[in-house]
Amino acid sequence: MNAAKRLEIFRRFHEDNPEPKTELAYSSPFELLIAVILSAQSTDVGVNKATAKLFPIANTPAAIHALGVEGLSQYIKTIGLYNSKAKNVIETCRLLVELHGGEVPQTREALEALPGVGRKTANVVLNTAFRQLTMAVDTHIFRVSNRTGIAPGKNVVEVEKQLMKFVPKPYLLDSHHWLILHGRYVCQARKPRCGSCRIEDLCEYKEKTSDD
């Protein structure tokens, strides 16, 4: 895909949604971190239902740590893999209190040292909470990047590097959100909704669907 096509794709994304936001509900970097940890292999809707009950009771590292694994599990048991997630969150909260003064660190290295936090989660937090130029590649972004031709790659790290290189700089900060939303609601896994797609004429996918 050439630079002119990419520029027009992101210009249209920006035109349609000038200030894209994550669909996870949060009011602080810490709440976002916990929500993203919980969202692995789960839906944002499901996570939001759980955190809507949890965060009014405990929304700081010290407060959640005080719940313990069993206490936290009661709030998140509707989420997939909640047992392992509860253990990771409790340990993460302990480390945040002991090593970071209860604050969420603002470097990828420090974030990835926390249990349950991988590269994607770290990138989400850095980009969304701290507005750093990072690219969190999930299944939606990986699919959209390869299917459209925006930034093909064999694995998520490769796609991440390609996107960081090729997304036009004026649009890079918010591009993660646009690509996720596009993959979630338009360029879906089983059958892309090409008839409803704003970038159908620019997309290089060969097997476009005729209806929406």
Tab-separated table of C-alpha atoms in Angstrom, residues 8-169:
chain	number	residue	atom	x	y	z
A	8	GLU	CA	-6.493	9.039	3.081
A	9	ILE	CA	-7.541	6.026	5.179
A	10	PHE	CA	-6.560	7.712	8.420
A	11	ARG	CA	-7.919	11.064	7.273
A	12	ARG	CA	-11.331	9.409	6.899
A	13	PHE	CA	-11.048	7.622	10.250
A	14	HIS	CA	-10.274	10.991	11.856
A	15	GLU	CA	-13.095	12.724	9.994
A	16	ASP	CA	-15.632	10.161	11.209
A	17	ASN	CA	-14.323	9.956	14.781
A	18	PRO	CA	-12.016	12.888	15.696
A	19	GLU	CA	-11.433	11.796	19.292
A	20	PRO	CA	-11.578	7.990	19.469
A	21	LYS	CA	-11.650	6.418	22.921
A	22	THR	CA	-11.254	2.980	24.391
A	23	GLU	CA	-14.524	1.233	25.202
A	24	LEU	CA	-13.173	0.184	28.594
A	25	ALA	CA	-14.563	2.306	31.438
A	26	TYR	CA	-11.919	3.938	33.639
A	27	SER	CA	-11.203	7.180	35.490
A	28	SER	CA	-7.474	6.851	36.274
A	29	PRO	CA	-4.371	5.201	34.822
A	30	PHE	CA	-4.625	2.543	37.528
A	31	GLU	CA	-8.246	1.717	36.700
A	32	LEU	CA	-7.285	1.463	33.018
A	33	LEU	CA	-4.384	-0.882	33.838
A	34	ILE	CA	-6.654	-3.203	35.820
A	35	ALA	CA	-9.369	-3.109	33.150
A	36	VAL	CA	-6.885	-4.011	30.410
A	37	ILE	CA	-5.430	-6.886	32.456
A	38	LEU	CA	-8.977	-8.195	32.970
A	39	SER	CA	-9.875	-7.776	29.285
A	40	ALA	CA	-7.562	-10.524	28.005
A	41	GLN	CA	-9.762	-13.040	26.157
A	42	SER	CA	-12.816	-11.179	27.444
A	43	THR	CA	-15.114	-8.498	26.044
A	44	ASP	CA	-14.928	-4.850	27.065
A	45	VAL	CA	-18.636	-5.017	27.924
A	46	GLY	CA	-18.039	-7.911	30.332
A	47	VAL	CA	-15.071	-6.166	31.950
A	48	ASN	CA	-17.037	-2.932	32.370
A	49	LYS	CA	-19.842	-4.782	34.159
A	50	ALA	CA	-17.352	-6.241	36.635
A	51	THR	CA	-15.368	-3.036	37.228
A	52	ALA	CA	-18.600	-1.074	37.695
A	53	LYS	CA	-19.013	-3.093	40.902
A	54	LEU	CA	-15.329	-3.293	41.839
A	55	PHE	CA	-14.057	0.269	41.376
A	56	PRO	CA	-16.587	1.992	43.695
A	57	ILE	CA	-15.346	-0.361	46.436
A	58	ALA	CA	-11.637	-0.450	45.574
A	59	ASN	CA	-9.856	1.570	42.885
A	60	THR	CA	-6.317	1.992	44.220
A	61	PRO	CA	-3.487	-0.558	44.415
A	62	ALA	CA	-3.667	-0.637	48.215
A	63	ALA	CA	-7.449	-1.029	48.309
A	64	ILE	CA	-7.574	-3.851	45.759
A	65	HIS	CA	-4.603	-5.593	47.373
A	66	ALA	CA	-6.460	-5.504	50.675
A	67	LEU	CA	-9.302	-7.515	49.118
A	68	GLY	CA	-6.991	-10.478	48.555
A	69	VAL	CA	-7.415	-13.000	45.761
A	70	GLU	CA	-10.661	-14.448	47.118
A	71	GLY	CA	-12.173	-11.036	47.777
A	72	LEU	CA	-11.289	-9.747	44.324
A	73	SER	CA	-12.544	-12.930	42.678
A	74	GLN	CA	-16.060	-12.216	43.906
A	75	TYR	CA	-16.147	-9.061	41.793
A	76	ILE	CA	-14.627	-10.500	38.621
A	77	LYS	CA	-15.936	-14.082	38.564
A	78	THR	CA	-18.132	-13.279	35.543
A	79	ILE	CA	-14.958	-12.712	33.486
A	80	GLY	CA	-13.110	-15.537	31.767
A	81	LEU	CA	-9.959	-16.842	33.491
A	82	TYR	CA	-10.898	-14.844	36.583
A	83	ASN	CA	-8.861	-17.008	38.991
A	84	SER	CA	-5.521	-16.390	37.291
A	85	LYS	CA	-6.430	-12.767	36.622
A	86	ALA	CA	-7.245	-12.219	40.303
A	87	LYS	CA	-3.835	-13.586	41.324
A	88	ASN	CA	-2.076	-11.379	38.767
A	89	VAL	CA	-3.986	-8.250	39.790
A	90	ILE	CA	-3.314	-8.754	43.495
A	91	GLU	CA	0.405	-9.275	42.861
A	92	THR	CA	0.505	-6.291	40.509
A	93	CYS	CA	-1.109	-4.128	43.173
A	94	ARG	CA	1.487	-5.264	45.719
A	95	LEU	CA	4.318	-4.341	43.386
A	96	LEU	CA	2.772	-0.974	42.543
A	97	VAL	CA	2.610	-0.128	46.239
A	98	GLU	CA	6.062	-1.476	47.118
A	99	LEU	CA	8.032	-0.359	44.063
A	100	HIS	CA	6.138	2.564	42.549
A	101	GLY	CA	4.518	4.416	45.419
A	102	GLY	CA	1.072	3.294	44.328
A	103	GLU	CA	1.456	4.949	40.918
A	104	VAL	CA	1.312	3.314	37.487
A	105	PRO	CA	4.779	3.485	35.889
A	106	GLN	CA	5.124	5.248	32.552
A	107	THR	CA	7.680	3.005	30.844
A	108	ARG	CA	7.073	-0.227	28.958
A	109	GLU	CA	9.832	-2.039	30.853
A	110	ALA	CA	8.342	-1.260	34.262
A	111	LEU	CA	4.827	-2.123	33.119
A	112	GLU	CA	5.864	-5.422	31.555
A	113	ALA	CA	7.498	-6.414	34.846
A	114	LEU	CA	4.022	-6.522	36.418
A	115	PRO	CA	2.140	-9.862	36.478
A	116	GLY	CA	-0.486	-10.129	33.747
A	117	VAL	CA	1.008	-7.244	31.773
A	118	GLY	CA	2.459	-8.094	28.386
A	119	ARG	CA	3.596	-5.871	25.546
A	120	LYS	CA	0.058	-5.209	24.280
A	121	THR	CA	-1.303	-4.236	27.703
A	122	ALA	CA	1.696	-1.991	28.365
A	123	ASN	CA	1.204	-0.268	25.022
A	124	VAL	CA	-2.497	0.316	25.691
A	125	VAL	CA	-1.751	1.959	29.030
A	126	LEU	CA	1.108	4.059	27.665
A	127	ASN	CA	-0.974	5.262	24.728
A	128	THR	CA	-4.377	5.722	26.351
A	129	ALA	CA	-3.468	6.889	29.854
A	130	PHE	CA	-0.203	8.691	29.170
A	131	ARG	CA	-0.635	9.630	25.476
A	132	GLN	CA	2.638	8.100	24.369
A	133	LEU	CA	3.234	7.061	20.755
A	134	THR	CA	2.798	3.312	21.081
A	135	MET	CA	0.836	0.731	19.101
A	136	ALA	CA	-0.992	-2.051	20.936
A	137	VAL	CA	-1.682	-4.780	18.379
A	138	ASP	CA	-4.578	-7.050	19.309
A	139	THR	CA	-6.393	-9.566	17.093
A	140	HIS	CA	-8.520	-6.813	15.504
A	141	ILE	CA	-5.556	-4.621	14.593
A	142	PHE	CA	-3.541	-7.601	13.374
A	143	ARG	CA	-6.419	-8.641	11.094
A	144	VAL	CA	-7.158	-5.146	9.755
A	145	SER	CA	-3.483	-4.375	9.134
A	146	ASN	CA	-2.976	-7.564	7.122
A	147	ARG	CA	-6.340	-7.721	5.365
A	148	THR	CA	-6.359	-4.117	4.147
A	149	GLY	CA	-2.664	-4.000	3.338
A	150	ILE	CA	-2.048	-1.039	5.658
A	151	ALA	CA	0.761	-2.831	7.499
A	152	PRO	CA	1.145	-6.545	6.762
A	153	GLY	CA	3.162	-8.705	9.124
A	154	LYS	CA	3.563	-12.324	10.202
A	155	ASN	CA	3.169	-11.643	13.931
A	156	VAL	CA	1.954	-8.902	16.262
A	157	VAL	CA	5.389	-7.387	16.887
A	158	GLU	CA	6.056	-7.186	13.156
A	159	VAL	CA	2.691	-5.498	12.557
A	160	GLU	CA	3.347	-3.134	15.467
A	161	LYS	CA	6.661	-2.046	13.945
A	162	GLN	CA	5.116	-1.656	10.501
A	163	LEU	CA	2.289	0.500	11.851
A	164	MET	CA	4.689	2.675	13.834
A	165	LYS	CA	6.636	3.178	10.612
A	166	PHE	CA	3.825	3.636	8.105
A	167	VAL	CA	0.884	5.326	9.867
A	168	PRO	CA	1.053	9.035	8.962
A	169	LYS	CA	2.553	10.881	11.941
